[in-house]
């Protein structure tokens, strides 16, 4: 067991006055009473006081950082570090010291016992020959902690230095309080031999599929950076091609969807991020509104129908535009964009700008927050104010004033005109719109054209225009259903794997997963895609002709089980069935001119 004798500490707060000094004094007095030698450096508005020397740090058994702003971590690499806030140091000084020592004691026990660091699935890392990790390697890493200040940056520095000392290259992305810095590119991830995630909070791992992935805590990265790097490189290499087995149709669909997601970039990616976060809100709100109609179209106050309408229409639908705006901004600027995006979206909704206003406010908030984050420089001691004060204040003010005085009136006029046109359009225009939206759903099966049609229909739900949503979902179900039917009508024109895949495609089609047809289209695009477009366009046009409406943006055929979610359900099913048959007939007829599949 390691004995703790000497402690060094740093205290710092954004203003550098009250909390900084109070936390320092509390640490000095409490540590001395507990029998420890302690030296405390304060970083305030008037500079650094009682600075720690290199000798002080070298002789220290423990480092305590009580700070509400970013502290340079490079001095403490290799030392056990415990970070917390100044307010906690002031309120519970003895508890902070005891916790810091206890964590260090536990780490020491693990090391004495021959600590075996588990892999992400819980199994120990297998011993591998030294040759596996010899020679320079490329690694990428992400560090993140709940506050995004001290541990995040200290762990990043520790990992970088450890990798260099071992002869390897490493790039580290920090996910801190001002968003992601030093972001990893797809090319860097593709070239990496291993990935290290040193985080005490959630980190999205979807970017690292097919890579050696080692997960640990920021504390472990700080204390044993070299061990973390070596453990990551010691993981077994992923088996090439294991992700998609031959004939495994579901995995082929998932791979195709992942490849489409990876190709998204720029404004298109940001828009779809906002839409993806908005969808659950619309689904919940739309279906609850539909359920409220069971109790009458105009429920009396105090009834269960009125309560459901308040939940779905008053609460959920009120959040549609703010959530869309907030997460578009989040995709652009990370966490700093979220507050101005949400506030801008709420303002856009209040100004009657609809989903177009939400999209505009999201992009404005994201890029303005990004500009403030990168261009507004503060003294190091005040950097902690940026994510909690400077960025939200300046970007929210800018977005709000632009919406009120510049964009509010024109966008509201456009939305009112569009809504009036869609609600009052004649039968011919309705059918033409349905043909257009339906055809777009089948052009690229989940690609940009498909998403443009889907986003248009989803956005109109917030304005209570529900017919385009019905046309879009019906048209999106038709391609996989049509190809599934084609495998039954003309078995000789399909391989055994395709015949089996047709069964899976039918389930995906019923669930409104248009991407279920992608493996068919990838093998024979010249015949499959025109057949899908023909069937989907017809389905969309028929849905609009029949006057079908839909209040839920997803769910496929299963939303029919919810009362009032779909109007004219029988005709809606008929539209889907006719499009499915047309897709199957066109596909089989076109395939007659193709070489016969070898059975």
Coordinates of C-alpha atoms in Angstrom, one line a residue:
X1 CA 0.0 0.0 0.0
X2 CA 1.3 3.4 -0.9
X3 CA 1.6 6.0 1.8
X4 CA 0.3 9.5 1.1
X5 CA 2.4 12.2 2.8
X6 CA 2.7 15.2 0.5
X7 CA -0.2 16.8 -1.4
X8 CA -0.1 19.6 -3.9
X9 CA -3.2 21.4 -5.1
X10 CA -4.5 24.1 -7.4
X11 CA -7.6 26.1 -7.0
X12 CA -9.2 28.4 -9.6
X13 CA -12.6 29.8 -10.5
X14 CA -13.7 32.1 -13.4
X15 CA -13.4 35.3 -11.4
X16 CA -10.4 34.1 -9.5
X17 CA -11.4 35.8 -6.3
X18 CA -13.7 34.4 -3.6
X19 CA -14.0 30.7 -4.4
X20 CA -10.3 30.4 -5.4
X21 CA -9.0 31.8 -2.1
X22 CA -11.6 30.1 0.1
X23 CA -11.0 26.7 -1.5
X24 CA -7.2 27.1 -1.1
X25 CA -7.5 28.1 2.6
X26 CA -9.8 25.2 3.3
X27 CA -7.4 22.7 1.8
X28 CA -4.4 24.1 3.7
X29 CA -6.1 24.0 7.1
X30 CA -7.9 20.7 6.7
X31 CA -4.9 18.8 5.2
X32 CA -2.6 20.1 8.0
X33 CA -5.2 18.9 10.7
X34 CA -5.3 15.5 9.0
X35 CA -1.5 15.3 9.2
X36 CA -0.5 15.9 5.5
X37 CA 2.0 18.3 4.1
X38 CA 0.2 20.5 1.6
X39 CA 1.1 23.3 -0.9
X40 CA -1.7 25.1 -2.8
X41 CA -1.3 27.2 -5.9
X42 CA -4.1 29.7 -6.6
X43 CA -4.9 30.9 -10.2
X44 CA -7.0 34.1 -10.0
X45 CA -7.8 37.3 -11.8
X46 CA -4.5 38.8 -10.5
X47 CA -2.4 35.9 -11.8
X48 CA -0.8 32.9 -10.1
X49 CA -0.1 33.1 -6.4
X50 CA 2.1 30.7 -4.4
X51 CA 3.1 28.8 -7.6
X52 CA 4.1 25.1 -7.4
X53 CA 7.6 24.4 -8.4
X54 CA 8.7 21.4 -10.4
X55 CA 10.3 20.0 -7.2
X56 CA 7.0 20.4 -5.3
X57 CA 5.2 18.4 -8.0
X58 CA 7.9 15.8 -8.3
X59 CA 7.8 15.1 -4.6
X60 CA 4.0 15.1 -4.3
X61 CA 2.2 11.9 -3.7
X62 CA -1.1 13.3 -4.8
X63 CA -2.5 16.3 -6.8
X64 CA -5.9 17.8 -6.0
X65 CA -7.4 20.3 -8.5
X66 CA -10.3 22.3 -7.2
X67 CA -11.2 24.3 -10.3
X68 CA -14.2 25.6 -12.4
X69 CA -12.0 26.5 -15.4
X70 CA -9.5 24.7 -17.6
X71 CA -6.2 24.0 -15.9
X72 CA -3.0 23.1 -17.8
X73 CA -2.5 19.4 -17.2
X74 CA 0.9 19.0 -18.6
X75 CA 2.7 19.5 -15.3
X76 CA 1.0 16.5 -13.6
X77 CA 1.5 13.7 -16.1
X78 CA 2.3 10.5 -14.2
X79 CA 0.9 11.8 -10.9
X80 CA -2.4 10.6 -9.3
X81 CA -4.8 13.5 -9.9
X82 CA -8.2 14.1 -8.3
X83 CA -10.3 16.9 -9.8
X84 CA -13.4 18.5 -8.4
X85 CA -15.1 21.9 -8.2
X86 CA -14.2 24.8 -5.9
X87 CA -17.6 24.7 -4.2
X88 CA -17.2 21.1 -3.2
X89 CA -13.7 21.8 -1.8
X90 CA -15.2 24.5 0.3
X91 CA -18.3 22.6 1.5
X92 CA -16.6 19.2 2.1
X93 CA -12.9 19.6 2.3
X94 CA -12.2 16.6 4.4
X95 CA -14.4 14.4 2.1
X96 CA -12.5 15.6 -1.0
X97 CA -9.1 14.8 0.6
X98 CA -10.3 11.4 1.8
X99 CA -11.9 10.5 -1.6
X100 CA -8.7 11.5 -3.4
X101 CA -6.6 9.4 -1.1
X102 CA -9.0 6.4 -1.3
X103 CA -9.0 6.4 -5.1
X104 CA -5.2 6.5 -5.1
X105 CA -5.1 3.7 -2.5
X106 CA -7.4 1.5 -4.6
X107 CA -5.3 2.1 -7.7
X108 CA -2.2 1.1 -5.8
X109 CA -3.8 -2.1 -4.6
X110 CA -4.8 -3.0 -8.1
X111 CA -1.3 -2.5 -9.3
X112 CA 0.2 -4.5 -6.5
X113 CA -2.2 -7.3 -7.3
X114 CA -1.3 -7.3 -11.0
X115 CA -4.2 -5.3 -12.4
X116 CA -5.8 -7.0 -15.3
X117 CA -7.7 -4.4 -17.3
X118 CA -10.8 -5.9 -18.9
X119 CA -11.8 -5.5 -22.5
X120 CA -15.1 -3.8 -23.2
X121 CA -16.9 -7.2 -23.1
X122 CA -15.5 -7.9 -19.7
X123 CA -13.0 -10.6 -20.7
X124 CA -9.3 -10.1 -19.8
X125 CA -6.9 -9.1 -22.5
X126 CA -5.1 -12.1 -23.8
X127 CA -1.3 -12.3 -23.6
X128 CA 0.2 -11.7 -27.0
X129 CA 3.8 -11.9 -28.2
X130 CA 5.8 -8.7 -28.0
X131 CA 6.1 -8.8 -31.8
X132 CA 2.4 -7.9 -32.1
X133 CA 3.0 -4.4 -30.7
X134 CA 6.6 -3.8 -32.0
X135 CA 7.2 -1.0 -34.5
X136 CA 5.5 2.4 -34.6
X137 CA 1.7 2.3 -34.6
X138 CA -1.0 4.8 -35.2
X139 CA -3.6 5.3 -32.5
X140 CA -6.6 7.6 -32.1
X141 CA -8.3 8.4 -28.8
X142 CA -11.2 10.3 -27.2
X143 CA -11.1 11.7 -23.7
X144 CA -14.2 13.0 -21.9
X145 CA -15.3 13.6 -18.3
X146 CA -18.6 14.9 -16.9
X147 CA -17.4 18.5 -16.4
X148 CA -15.2 18.5 -19.5
X149 CA -12.5 20.6 -17.9
X150 CA -9.6 19.1 -15.9
X151 CA -9.6 15.3 -16.4
X152 CA -10.5 15.6 -20.1
X153 CA -7.4 17.5 -21.1
X154 CA -5.0 16.0 -18.6
X155 CA -5.9 12.5 -19.8
X156 CA -5.4 13.6 -23.4
X157 CA -2.0 15.0 -22.6
X158 CA -1.0 11.8 -20.7
X159 CA -2.1 9.5 -23.5
X160 CA -0.2 11.6 -26.2
X161 CA 3.0 11.7 -24.1
X162 CA 2.8 8.0 -23.4
X163 CA 2.3 7.0 -27.0
X164 CA 5.2 9.1 -28.1
X165 CA 7.5 7.6 -25.4
X166 CA 6.5 4.1 -26.7
X167 CA 7.4 5.1 -30.3
X168 CA 3.8 5.4 -31.6
X169 CA 1.7 8.2 -33.0
X170 CA -1.6 9.2 -31.4
X171 CA -4.2 11.9 -32.1
X172 CA -6.6 12.6 -29.2
X173 CA -10.0 14.2 -29.6
X174 CA -11.2 16.0 -26.4
X175 CA -14.9 16.3 -25.7
X176 CA -15.0 19.1 -23.2
X177 CA -17.3 21.8 -22.0
X178 CA -16.7 23.9 -25.1
X179 CA -17.4 20.9 -27.5
X180 CA -15.1 18.6 -29.3
X181 CA -11.6 19.8 -30.0
X182 CA -9.0 18.3 -32.3
X183 CA -11.7 16.2 -33.9
X184 CA -10.8 12.9 -35.5
X185 CA -11.4 12.6 -39.3
X186 CA -12.7 9.4 -41.0
X187 CA -9.4 9.0 -42.7
X188 CA -7.5 9.1 -39.4
X189 CA -9.8 6.6 -37.8
X190 CA -9.5 4.3 -40.9
X191 CA -5.6 4.4 -40.7
X192 CA -5.5 3.8 -36.9
X193 CA -4.2 0.5 -35.5
X194 CA -6.2 0.9 -32.3
X195 CA -8.7 3.2 -30.6
X196 CA -8.6 4.3 -27.0
X197 CA -11.7 5.7 -25.3
X198 CA -10.8 7.3 -21.9
X199 CA -14.1 8.6 -20.7
X200 CA -16.2 8.9 -17.6
X201 CA -19.3 9.9 -19.6
X202 CA -21.1 8.6 -22.8
X203 CA -19.1 8.6 -26.0
X204 CA -20.6 7.6 -29.4
X205 CA -18.7 4.6 -30.6
X206 CA -20.3 4.2 -34.0
X207 CA -17.4 5.8 -35.8
X208 CA -15.1 3.0 -34.7
X209 CA -16.8 -0.2 -36.1
X210 CA -14.2 -2.8 -37.1
X211 CA -11.4 -1.3 -35.0
X212 CA -9.5 -2.5 -31.9
X213 CA -11.4 -0.5 -29.3
X214 CA -10.2 -0.2 -25.7
X215 CA -12.3 1.6 -23.1
X216 CA -11.1 2.9 -19.8
X217 CA -11.5 5.8 -17.5
X218 CA -9.7 9.2 -17.6
X219 CA -8.2 8.3 -14.2
X220 CA -6.6 5.2 -15.6
X221 CA -5.3 7.1 -18.6
X222 CA -3.7 9.7 -16.2
X223 CA -2.1 7.2 -13.9
X224 CA -0.9 4.6 -16.4
X225 CA -1.0 6.1 -19.9
X226 CA 1.6 3.6 -21.2
X227 CA -0.3 0.7 -19.9
X228 CA -3.5 1.9 -21.6
X229 CA -1.7 2.3 -25.0
X230 CA -0.1 -1.1 -24.7
X231 CA -3.4 -2.7 -23.7
X232 CA -5.2 -1.2 -26.7
X233 CA -2.5 -2.5 -29.1
X234 CA -2.7 -5.9 -27.4
X235 CA -6.3 -6.4 -28.3
X236 CA -6.9 -9.0 -31.0
X237 CA -7.4 -7.5 -34.5
X238 CA -11.0 -7.6 -35.8
X239 CA -11.6 -10.4 -38.3
X240 CA -11.9 -8.9 -41.8
X241 CA -15.2 -9.3 -43.4
X242 CA -16.8 -10.6 -40.2
X243 CA -19.4 -7.8 -40.1
X244 CA -21.4 -9.1 -43.1
X245 CA -21.7 -12.8 -43.8
X246 CA -22.6 -14.2 -47.2
X247 CA -26.3 -14.3 -47.7
X248 CA -27.0 -12.4 -44.4
X249 CA -29.6 -10.0 -45.7
X250 CA -30.3 -8.0 -42.6
X251 CA -26.6 -7.3 -42.1
X252 CA -26.3 -6.2 -45.7
X253 CA -29.1 -3.7 -45.1
X254 CA -27.4 -2.5 -41.9
X255 CA -24.1 -2.1 -43.7
X256 CA -25.8 -0.2 -46.6
X257 CA -27.4 2.2 -44.1
X258 CA -24.1 2.7 -42.2
X259 CA -22.3 3.5 -45.5
X260 CA -25.0 6.0 -46.4
X261 CA -24.6 7.7 -43.0
X262 CA -20.8 7.8 -43.4
X263 CA -21.2 9.7 -46.7
X264 CA -23.3 12.4 -45.1
X265 CA -21.4 15.6 -44.6
X266 CA -21.9 19.4 -44.3
X267 CA -25.4 20.9 -44.1
X268 CA -27.1 17.6 -45.1
X269 CA -25.6 15.8 -42.2
X270 CA -26.6 18.6 -39.8
X271 CA -30.2 18.6 -41.1
X272 CA -30.6 14.9 -40.7
X273 CA -29.1 15.0 -37.2
X274 CA -31.9 17.5 -36.2
X275 CA -34.5 15.4 -37.9
X276 CA -33.4 12.2 -36.2
X277 CA -33.7 13.8 -32.7
X278 CA -37.1 15.4 -33.7
X279 CA -38.7 12.1 -34.9
X280 CA -39.4 10.6 -31.4
X281 CA -41.1 13.8 -30.3
X282 CA -43.3 13.8 -33.4
X283 CA -44.1 10.1 -33.1
X284 CA -45.1 10.4 -29.5
X285 CA -47.1 13.6 -30.0
X286 CA -48.8 12.5 -33.2
X287 CA -50.0 9.2 -31.8
X288 CA -51.2 10.7 -28.5
X289 CA -53.2 13.3 -30.5
X290 CA -54.6 10.4 -32.5
X291 CA -55.6 8.6 -29.3
X292 CA -57.3 11.7 -28.0
X293 CA -59.7 11.6 -31.0
X294 CA -61.2 8.4 -29.6
X295 CA -62.9 10.6 -27.0
X296 CA -64.2 13.0 -29.6
X297 CA -62.7 15.6 -32.0
X298 CA -63.3 18.4 -29.5
X299 CA -62.9 16.9 -26.0
X300 CA -64.4 18.8 -23.1
X301 CA -62.0 20.4 -20.6
X302 CA -61.0 18.0 -17.8
X303 CA -61.7 14.8 -19.7
X304 CA -59.1 12.2 -20.6
X305 CA -59.4 13.3 -24.2
X306 CA -58.5 16.9 -23.2
X307 CA -55.5 15.6 -21.2
X308 CA -54.2 13.6 -24.1
X309 CA -54.6 16.6 -26.4
X310 CA -52.6 18.7 -23.9
X311 CA -49.8 16.1 -23.8
X312 CA -49.6 15.5 -27.5
X313 CA -50.6 18.9 -29.0
X314 CA -49.8 21.3 -26.2
X315 CA -46.5 19.8 -25.0
X316 CA -44.9 17.4 -27.6
X317 CA -45.8 19.3 -30.7
X318 CA -44.6 22.5 -29.1
X319 CA -41.2 21.0 -28.8
X320 CA -40.9 19.9 -32.5
X321 CA -39.3 23.0 -33.9
X322 CA -37.1 23.7 -30.8
X323 CA -35.7 20.2 -30.9
X324 CA -35.1 20.3 -34.6
X325 CA -33.3 23.6 -34.3
X326 CA -31.4 22.7 -31.2
X327 CA -29.9 19.5 -32.6
X328 CA -29.0 21.0 -36.0
X329 CA -27.0 23.5 -34.0
X330 CA -25.6 20.7 -31.8
X331 CA -24.4 18.8 -34.9
X332 CA -22.6 21.9 -36.1
X333 CA -21.1 23.3 -32.9
X334 CA -21.4 20.5 -30.4
X335 CA -22.6 21.4 -26.9
X336 CA -22.1 25.2 -27.3
X337 CA -24.7 25.2 -30.1
X338 CA -27.4 23.5 -28.1
X339 CA -28.7 26.4 -26.0
X340 CA -28.9 29.0 -28.8
X341 CA -30.4 26.4 -31.1
X342 CA -33.2 25.4 -28.6
X343 CA -34.0 29.1 -27.8
X344 CA -33.9 30.1 -31.4
X345 CA -36.2 27.2 -32.3
X346 CA -38.7 28.2 -29.6
X347 CA -38.6 31.7 -30.9
X348 CA -39.1 30.6 -34.4
X349 CA -42.2 28.6 -33.3
X350 CA -43.6 31.6 -31.4
X351 CA -43.1 33.8 -34.5
X352 CA -45.1 31.3 -36.6
X353 CA -42.0 30.4 -38.8
X354 CA -42.8 26.7 -38.7
X355 CA -40.3 24.0 -39.5
X356 CA -38.5 26.2 -42.1
X357 CA -37.8 28.7 -39.2
X358 CA -36.5 25.8 -37.1
X359 CA -34.1 24.7 -39.8
X360 CA -32.9 28.3 -40.3
X361 CA -32.5 29.0 -36.6
X362 CA -30.6 25.8 -36.1
X363 CA -28.0 26.6 -38.8
X364 CA -27.7 30.2 -37.6
X365 CA -27.2 29.1 -34.0
X366 CA -24.7 26.4 -34.9
X367 CA -22.5 28.5 -37.1
X368 CA -22.7 31.6 -34.8
X369 CA -21.8 29.5 -31.7
X370 CA -18.9 27.9 -33.7
X371 CA -17.7 31.4 -34.6
X372 CA -17.9 32.6 -31.0
X373 CA -16.1 29.5 -29.7
X374 CA -13.2 29.7 -32.2
X375 CA -12.8 33.5 -32.6
X376 CA -13.5 35.0 -29.2
X377 CA -10.4 34.5 -27.1
X378 CA -10.3 35.1 -23.4
X379 CA -7.4 35.0 -20.9
X380 CA -6.7 31.4 -19.8
X381 CA -8.2 32.0 -16.3
X382 CA -11.5 33.1 -17.9
X383 CA -11.8 30.3 -20.5
X384 CA -14.3 28.5 -18.2
X385 CA -16.7 31.3 -18.7
X386 CA -17.0 30.6 -22.5
X387 CA -19.3 27.5 -22.4
X388 CA -21.5 28.7 -19.6
X389 CA -21.8 32.5 -20.3
X390 CA -20.0 33.9 -23.3
X391 CA -21.1 31.5 -26.1
X392 CA -24.8 31.1 -24.9
X393 CA -25.2 34.8 -24.4
X394 CA -23.7 36.1 -27.6
X395 CA -25.0 33.4 -29.9
X396 CA -28.5 33.5 -28.5
X397 CA -28.7 37.3 -28.8
X398 CA -27.4 37.2 -32.4
X399 CA -29.9 34.4 -33.4
X400 CA -32.8 36.0 -31.6
X401 CA -32.3 39.5 -33.1
X402 CA -31.8 38.0 -36.6
X403 CA -35.1 36.0 -36.4
X404 CA -37.1 38.9 -35.0
X405 CA -35.9 41.7 -37.2
X406 CA -34.7 40.0 -40.4
X407 CA -36.0 36.5 -41.1
X408 CA -39.2 36.3 -39.0
X409 CA -41.6 38.0 -41.4
X410 CA -40.5 36.5 -44.7
X411 CA -40.3 32.9 -43.4
X412 CA -43.7 33.2 -41.7
X413 CA -45.2 34.4 -45.0
X414 CA -43.6 31.5 -46.9
X415 CA -44.9 29.0 -44.3
X416 CA -48.4 30.5 -44.3
X417 CA -48.5 30.4 -48.1
X418 CA -47.2 26.8 -48.3
X419 CA -49.7 25.6 -45.7
X420 CA -52.6 27.4 -47.4
X421 CA -51.7 25.9 -50.7
X422 CA -51.4 22.3 -49.4
X423 CA -54.6 22.5 -47.4
X424 CA -56.6 24.0 -50.3
X425 CA -55.0 22.4 -53.3
X426 CA -57.3 20.6 -55.8
X427 CA -57.3 16.9 -56.5
X428 CA -55.0 17.2 -59.6
X429 CA -52.3 19.1 -57.6
X430 CA -52.6 16.7 -54.7
X431 CA -52.0 13.7 -57.0
X432 CA -49.1 15.4 -58.7
X433 CA -47.5 16.1 -55.3
X434 CA -48.1 12.5 -54.3
X435 CA -46.4 11.2 -57.5
X436 CA -43.4 13.5 -56.9
X437 CA -42.9 12.6 -53.2
X438 CA -43.5 9.0 -53.9
X439 CA -41.0 8.8 -56.7
X440 CA -38.4 10.6 -54.6
X441 CA -38.8 8.0 -51.8
X442 CA -37.6 5.3 -54.2
X443 CA -34.8 7.1 -56.1
X444 CA -32.0 6.4 -53.7
X445 CA -33.6 4.4 -50.8
X446 CA -32.5 6.4 -47.8
X447 CA -30.2 8.8 -49.6
X448 CA -30.4 12.6 -50.0
X449 CA -33.4 12.6 -52.4
X450 CA -35.3 10.2 -50.2
X451 CA -34.5 12.2 -47.0
X452 CA -35.5 15.5 -48.7
X453 CA -39.0 14.1 -49.4
X454 CA -39.3 12.6 -45.9
X455 CA -38.1 15.8 -44.1
X456 CA -40.6 17.9 -46.1
X457 CA -43.5 15.7 -45.0
X458 CA -42.3 15.4 -41.4
X459 CA -41.9 19.2 -41.1
X460 CA -45.5 19.7 -42.3
X461 CA -46.8 17.7 -39.5
X462 CA -46.0 20.6 -37.1
X463 CA -48.4 22.7 -39.2
X464 CA -51.1 20.0 -39.1
X465 CA -50.7 19.1 -42.7
X466 CA -50.8 15.3 -42.6
X467 CA -51.6 14.1 -46.1
X468 CA -48.0 14.3 -47.5
X469 CA -46.8 12.2 -44.6
X470 CA -49.2 9.4 -45.5
X471 CA -48.1 9.5 -49.1
X472 CA -44.4 9.4 -48.2
X473 CA -44.6 6.5 -45.7
X474 CA -46.8 4.4 -48.1
X475 CA -44.3 5.1 -50.9
X476 CA -41.4 4.2 -48.7
X477 CA -42.9 0.8 -47.8
X478 CA -43.6 -0.2 -51.4
X479 CA -40.0 -0.9 -52.8
X480 CA -39.1 -3.8 -50.4
X481 CA -42.6 -5.1 -50.4
X482 CA -42.6 -5.1 -54.3
X483 CA -39.3 -6.9 -54.5
X484 CA -40.4 -9.5 -52.0
X485 CA -43.5 -10.1 -54.1
X486 CA -41.3 -10.3 -57.2
X487 CA -39.3 -13.2 -55.7
X488 CA -42.6 -15.1 -55.3
X489 CA -43.9 -14.4 -58.8
X490 CA -40.7 -15.1 -60.8
X491 CA -38.5 -17.4 -58.7
X492 CA -36.3 -18.4 -61.7
X493 CA -35.1 -14.9 -62.1
X494 CA -33.6 -14.7 -58.6
X495 CA -30.7 -16.6 -56.9
X496 CA -31.4 -18.8 -53.8
X497 CA -30.0 -16.1 -51.6
X498 CA -32.3 -13.5 -53.1
X499 CA -35.3 -15.7 -52.7
X500 CA -34.5 -16.0 -49.0
X501 CA -33.8 -12.3 -48.8
X502 CA -37.3 -11.6 -50.1
X503 CA -38.9 -13.0 -46.9
X504 CA -36.8 -10.5 -44.9
X505 CA -37.5 -7.6 -47.2
X506 CA -41.3 -8.1 -46.7
X507 CA -40.9 -7.5 -43.0
X508 CA -38.7 -4.5 -43.5
X509 CA -41.2 -3.1 -46.0
X510 CA -44.1 -3.5 -43.6
X511 CA -41.9 -1.6 -41.0
X512 CA -41.3 1.3 -43.4
X513 CA -37.6 0.6 -43.8
X514 CA -37.0 1.5 -47.4
X515 CA -33.4 0.5 -47.2
X516 CA -34.5 -3.1 -47.2
X517 CA -34.4 -3.0 -51.0
X518 CA -30.8 -1.8 -51.2
X519 CA -29.2 -5.2 -51.6
X520 CA -31.5 -6.0 -54.6
X521 CA -30.8 -2.5 -56.1
X522 CA -27.1 -2.8 -55.6
X523 CA -27.0 -6.1 -57.6
X524 CA -29.2 -4.9 -60.5
X525 CA -29.9 -1.2 -60.3
X526 CA -30.9 -0.8 -64.0
X527 CA -34.0 -2.9 -63.5
X528 CA -34.8 -2.6 -59.8
X529 CA -34.7 1.1 -59.3
X530 CA -37.1 2.0 -62.2
X531 CA -39.5 -0.6 -60.9
X532 CA -39.4 0.8 -57.4
X533 CA -39.8 4.4 -58.6
X534 CA -42.9 3.4 -60.7
X535 CA -44.5 1.6 -57.8
X536 CA -43.7 4.2 -55.2
X537 CA -44.9 7.2 -57.3
X538 CA -48.2 5.4 -58.0
X539 CA -48.7 4.7 -54.3
X540 CA -47.9 8.3 -53.4
X541 CA -50.3 9.6 -56.0
X542 CA -53.1 7.2 -54.9
X543 CA -52.7 8.0 -51.3
X544 CA -53.2 11.7 -52.0
X545 CA -56.1 10.9 -54.4
X546 CA -57.8 8.9 -51.7
X547 CA -57.4 11.7 -49.2
X548 CA -55.4 9.5 -46.7
X549 CA -53.7 11.3 -43.8
X550 CA -51.2 10.1 -41.2
X551 CA -50.2 11.7 -37.9
X552 CA -47.1 9.5 -37.1
X553 CA -43.9 9.9 -39.1
X554 CA -42.9 6.3 -38.7
X555 CA -44.2 2.8 -37.7
X556 CA -45.1 1.4 -41.1
X557 CA -48.3 -0.7 -41.4
X558 CA -48.4 -1.2 -37.6
X559 CA -49.7 2.4 -37.0
X560 CA -53.0 1.2 -38.3
X561 CA -53.5 -0.5 -35.0
X562 CA -53.7 2.9 -33.3
X563 CA -57.1 4.5 -33.5
X564 CA -57.2 7.6 -35.7
X565 CA -53.5 7.5 -36.6
X566 CA -54.4 6.9 -40.2
X567 CA -57.6 8.2 -41.9
X568 CA -59.2 6.0 -44.6
X569 CA -57.1 3.0 -43.6
X570 CA -58.7 0.6 -46.1
X571 CA -57.9 2.9 -49.1
X572 CA -54.4 3.4 -47.6
X573 CA -53.7 -0.3 -47.6
X574 CA -55.1 -0.5 -51.2
X575 CA -52.7 2.2 -52.3
X576 CA -49.8 0.3 -50.8
X577 CA -51.0 -3.0 -52.3
X578 CA -51.3 -1.5 -55.8
X579 CA -47.9 0.0 -55.7
X580 CA -46.4 -3.2 -54.5
X581 CA -47.9 -5.2 -57.3
X582 CA -46.8 -2.6 -59.9
X583 CA -43.2 -2.7 -58.5
X584 CA -43.2 -6.5 -58.7
X585 CA -44.6 -6.7 -62.2
X586 CA -42.2 -4.0 -63.6
X587 CA -39.2 -5.7 -61.9
X588 CA -40.0 -9.2 -63.2
X589 CA -40.7 -7.9 -66.7
X590 CA -37.5 -6.0 -66.9
X591 CA -35.5 -9.0 -65.5
X592 CA -36.8 -11.1 -68.4
X593 CA -34.2 -9.2 -70.5
X594 CA -31.4 -10.0 -68.1
X595 CA -29.3 -13.1 -68.0
X596 CA -31.0 -15.9 -66.0
X597 CA -29.7 -16.4 -62.5
X598 CA -27.7 -19.5 -61.9
X599 CA -29.6 -21.8 -59.5

